[in-house]
Short mmCIF file of C-alpha atoms in Angstrom, two decimals:
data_model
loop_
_atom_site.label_atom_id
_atom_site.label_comp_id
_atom_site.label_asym_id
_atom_site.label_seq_id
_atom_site.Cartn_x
_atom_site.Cartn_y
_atom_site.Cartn_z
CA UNK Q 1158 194.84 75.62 218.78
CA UNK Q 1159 197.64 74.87 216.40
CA UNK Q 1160 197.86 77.80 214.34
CA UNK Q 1161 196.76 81.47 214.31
CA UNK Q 1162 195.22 81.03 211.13
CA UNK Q 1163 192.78 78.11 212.27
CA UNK Q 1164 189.36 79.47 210.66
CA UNK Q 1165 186.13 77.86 210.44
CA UNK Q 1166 184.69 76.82 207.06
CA UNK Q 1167 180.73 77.12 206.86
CA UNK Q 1168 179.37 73.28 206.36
CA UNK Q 1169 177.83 74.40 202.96
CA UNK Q 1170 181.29 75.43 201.65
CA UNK Q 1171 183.25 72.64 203.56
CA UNK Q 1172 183.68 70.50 200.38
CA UNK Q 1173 185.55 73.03 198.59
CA UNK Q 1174 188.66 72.00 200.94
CA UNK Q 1175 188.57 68.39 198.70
CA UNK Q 1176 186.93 69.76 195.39
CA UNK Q 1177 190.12 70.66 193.67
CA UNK Q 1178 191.18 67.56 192.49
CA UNK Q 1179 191.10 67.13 188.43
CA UNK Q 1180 187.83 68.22 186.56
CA UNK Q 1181 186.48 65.69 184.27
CA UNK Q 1182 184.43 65.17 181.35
CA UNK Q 1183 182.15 62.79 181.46
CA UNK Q 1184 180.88 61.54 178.36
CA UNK Q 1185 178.25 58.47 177.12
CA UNK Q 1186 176.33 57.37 174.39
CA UNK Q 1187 173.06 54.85 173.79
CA UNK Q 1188 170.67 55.09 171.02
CA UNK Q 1189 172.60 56.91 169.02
CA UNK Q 1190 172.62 59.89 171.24
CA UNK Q 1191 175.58 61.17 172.40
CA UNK Q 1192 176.38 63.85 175.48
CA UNK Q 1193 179.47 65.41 177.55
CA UNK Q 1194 179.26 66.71 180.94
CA UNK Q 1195 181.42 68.73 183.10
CA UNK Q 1196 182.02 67.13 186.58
CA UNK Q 1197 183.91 68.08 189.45
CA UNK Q 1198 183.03 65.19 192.01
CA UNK Q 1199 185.06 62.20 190.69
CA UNK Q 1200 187.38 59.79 192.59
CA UNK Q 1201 189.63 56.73 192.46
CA UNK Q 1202 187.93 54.26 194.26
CA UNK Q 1203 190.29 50.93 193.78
CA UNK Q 1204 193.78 49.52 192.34
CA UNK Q 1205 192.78 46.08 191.01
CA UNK Q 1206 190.56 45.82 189.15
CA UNK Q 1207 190.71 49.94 188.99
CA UNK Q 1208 187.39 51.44 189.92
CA UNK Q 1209 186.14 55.55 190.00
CA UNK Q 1210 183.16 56.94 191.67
CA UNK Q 1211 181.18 60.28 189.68
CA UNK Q 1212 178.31 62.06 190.89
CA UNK Q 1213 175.94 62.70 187.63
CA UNK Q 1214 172.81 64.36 189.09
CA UNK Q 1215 169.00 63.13 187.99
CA UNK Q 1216 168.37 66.18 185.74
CA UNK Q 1217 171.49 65.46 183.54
CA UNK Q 1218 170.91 63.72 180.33
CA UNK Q 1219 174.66 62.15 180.32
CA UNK Q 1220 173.07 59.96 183.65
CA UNK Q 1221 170.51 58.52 181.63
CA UNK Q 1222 173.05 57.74 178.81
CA UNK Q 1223 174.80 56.44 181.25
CA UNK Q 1224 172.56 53.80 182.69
CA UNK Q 1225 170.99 53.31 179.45
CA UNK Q 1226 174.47 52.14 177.86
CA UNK Q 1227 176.00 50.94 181.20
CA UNK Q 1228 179.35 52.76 179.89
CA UNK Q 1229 180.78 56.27 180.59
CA UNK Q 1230 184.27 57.97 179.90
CA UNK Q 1231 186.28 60.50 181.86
CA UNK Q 1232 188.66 62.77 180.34
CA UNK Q 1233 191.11 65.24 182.47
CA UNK Q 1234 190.03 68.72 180.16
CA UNK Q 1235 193.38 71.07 179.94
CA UNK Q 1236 193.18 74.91 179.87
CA UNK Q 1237 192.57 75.65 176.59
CA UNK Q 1238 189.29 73.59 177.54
CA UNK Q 1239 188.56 75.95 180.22
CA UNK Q 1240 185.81 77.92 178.31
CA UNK Q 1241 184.56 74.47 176.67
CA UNK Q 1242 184.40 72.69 180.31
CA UNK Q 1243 181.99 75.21 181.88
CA UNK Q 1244 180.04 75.64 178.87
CA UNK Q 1245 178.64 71.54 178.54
CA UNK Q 1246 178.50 71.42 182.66
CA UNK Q 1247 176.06 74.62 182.08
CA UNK Q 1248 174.28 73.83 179.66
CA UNK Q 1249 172.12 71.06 179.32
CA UNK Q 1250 170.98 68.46 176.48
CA UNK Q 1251 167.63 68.15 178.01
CA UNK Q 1252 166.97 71.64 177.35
CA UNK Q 1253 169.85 72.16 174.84
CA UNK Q 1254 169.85 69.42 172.66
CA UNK Q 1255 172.78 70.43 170.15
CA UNK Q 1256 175.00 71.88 172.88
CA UNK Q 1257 177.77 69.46 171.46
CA UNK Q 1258 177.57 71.10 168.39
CA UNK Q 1259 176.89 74.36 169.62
CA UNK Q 1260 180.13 74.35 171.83
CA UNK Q 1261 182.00 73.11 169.54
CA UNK Q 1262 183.25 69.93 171.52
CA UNK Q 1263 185.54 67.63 169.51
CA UNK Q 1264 184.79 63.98 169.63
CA UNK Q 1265 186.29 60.75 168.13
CA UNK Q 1266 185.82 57.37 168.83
CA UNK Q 1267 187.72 54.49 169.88
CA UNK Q 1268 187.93 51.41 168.37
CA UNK Q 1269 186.21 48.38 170.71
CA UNK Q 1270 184.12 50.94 172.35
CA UNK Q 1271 181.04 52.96 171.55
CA UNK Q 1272 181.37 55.64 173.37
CA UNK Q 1273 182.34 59.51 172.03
CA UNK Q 1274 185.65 60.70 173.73
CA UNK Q 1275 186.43 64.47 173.67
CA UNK Q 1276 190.02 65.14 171.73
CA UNK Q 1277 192.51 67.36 173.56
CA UNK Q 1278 192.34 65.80 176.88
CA UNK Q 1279 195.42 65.40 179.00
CA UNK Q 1280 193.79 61.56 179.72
CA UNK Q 1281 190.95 59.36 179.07
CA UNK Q 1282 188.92 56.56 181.01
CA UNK Q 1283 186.36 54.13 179.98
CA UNK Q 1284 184.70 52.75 182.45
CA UNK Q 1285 181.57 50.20 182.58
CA UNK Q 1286 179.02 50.88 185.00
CA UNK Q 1287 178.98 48.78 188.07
CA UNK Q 1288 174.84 48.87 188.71
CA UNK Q 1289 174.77 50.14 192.77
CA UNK Q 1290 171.30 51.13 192.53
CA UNK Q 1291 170.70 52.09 196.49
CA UNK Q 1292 174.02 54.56 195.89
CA UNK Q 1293 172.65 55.96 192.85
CA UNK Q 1294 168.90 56.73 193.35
CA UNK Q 1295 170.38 58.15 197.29
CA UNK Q 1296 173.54 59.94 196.14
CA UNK Q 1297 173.50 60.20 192.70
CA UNK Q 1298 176.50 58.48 193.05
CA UNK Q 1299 177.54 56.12 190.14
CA UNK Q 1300 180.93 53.38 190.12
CA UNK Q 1301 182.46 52.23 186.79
CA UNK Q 1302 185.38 50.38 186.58
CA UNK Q 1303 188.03 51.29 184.56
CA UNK Q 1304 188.14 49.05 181.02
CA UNK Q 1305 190.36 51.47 179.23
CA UNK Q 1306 193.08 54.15 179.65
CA UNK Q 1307 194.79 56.88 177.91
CA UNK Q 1308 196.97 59.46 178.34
CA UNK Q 1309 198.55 62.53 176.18
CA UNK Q 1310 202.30 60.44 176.30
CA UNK Q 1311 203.44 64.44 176.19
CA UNK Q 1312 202.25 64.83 179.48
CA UNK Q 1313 201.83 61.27 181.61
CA UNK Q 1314 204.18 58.83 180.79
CA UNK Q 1315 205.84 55.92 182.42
CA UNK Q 1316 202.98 55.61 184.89
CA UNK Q 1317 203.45 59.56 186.19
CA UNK Q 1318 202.19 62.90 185.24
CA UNK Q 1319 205.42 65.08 183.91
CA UNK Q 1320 203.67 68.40 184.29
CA UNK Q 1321 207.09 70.22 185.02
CA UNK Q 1322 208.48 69.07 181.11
CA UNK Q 1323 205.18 69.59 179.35
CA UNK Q 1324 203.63 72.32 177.59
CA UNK Q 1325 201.73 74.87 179.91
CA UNK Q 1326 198.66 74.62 177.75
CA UNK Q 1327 198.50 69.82 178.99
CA UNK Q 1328 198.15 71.38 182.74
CA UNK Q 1329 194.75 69.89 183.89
CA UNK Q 1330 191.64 71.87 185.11
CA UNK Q 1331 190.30 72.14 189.11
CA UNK Q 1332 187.28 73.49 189.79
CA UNK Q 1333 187.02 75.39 192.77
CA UNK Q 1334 183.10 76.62 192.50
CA UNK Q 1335 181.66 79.61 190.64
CA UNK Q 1336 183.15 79.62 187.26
CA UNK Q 1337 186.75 79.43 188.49
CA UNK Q 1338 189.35 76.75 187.79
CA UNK Q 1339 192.65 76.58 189.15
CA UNK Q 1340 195.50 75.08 186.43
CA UNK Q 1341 197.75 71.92 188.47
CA UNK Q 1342 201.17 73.75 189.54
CA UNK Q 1343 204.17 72.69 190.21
CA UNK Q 1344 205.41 69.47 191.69
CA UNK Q 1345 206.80 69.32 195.18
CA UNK Q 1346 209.03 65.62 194.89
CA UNK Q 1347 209.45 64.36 198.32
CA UNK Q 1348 211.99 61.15 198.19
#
């Protein structure tokens, strides 16, 4: 063994060792309904054309937004968020159908899109549904590729995230499980 401190991880907590990558909301809109949903299972998938991976689980209503509209957006929530975040990946619209308003969450829109995007983010991604039904029905596990991107220029610019310069309150959120986030620290710069 390499190290002293070599401990075994119980399989049904083994994918907190990768889950602390950025939070996201995920947000849609068809029919006039609109929904955001907290999700911590998100992933680049591809450079050119850019492509993400989310798992949105059968008893959300953002899913069914989502293949309704073929269209989704992911924003990167920051800490003042924190509260915001858990409450719409708690709460449901199937069971609480004002939650957005209940919560509070800011929208606006976009022009050339209609889908709602939640203000404050540190970034934002629209993304249009690439149909894998097999993946989805199995794993719940939906692919969009990227059709739009934003970022808060106070905290990503120039193609990099300046965490270090910005204001505390732009860090982004990871989930680690049970209510508890983590804020992104500081850079290590390897050249």
């Amino acid at each position: 063994m390499s190290s002293e401190h070599f401990t075994p991880v119980p399989l049904d907590k083994a994918y907190r060792l990768l889950n602390h990558g950025p939070t996201v909301l995920v947000s849609a809109k068809h029919a006039g309904e609109r929904n955001v949903m907290a999700a911590a299972w998100v992933c680049a998938l591809d450079f050119a054309p850019p492509k993400v991976t989310v798992v949105l689980d059968k008893a959300t209503r953002t899913r069914a937004l989502v293949e309704g509209s073929g269209l989704f957006a992911l924003q990167l929530p920051t800490v003042p968020q924190a509260a915001m975040t858990v409450a719409v990946g708690t709460d449901s619209a199937l069971t609480m159908p004002g939650k957005l308003d209940h919560h509070q969450v800011p929208l606006f829109d976009v022009p050339g899109f209609e889908i709602p995007l939640v203000k404050d983010c540190a970034a934002w991604l629209v993304c249009k549904l690439i149909p894998e039904p097999h993946n989805q029905q199995s794993y719940d596990l939906f692919i969009g590729e990227v059709a739009a991107a934003w970022a808060d220029e106070r905290v990503f610019r120039d193609g990099h995230w300046m965490f270090d310069s910005a204001p505390a309150q732009l860090r982004t959120l990871h989930y680690v499980a049970g209510g508890q986030f983590f804020a992104i620290g500081e850079s290590v710069a390897v050249k």
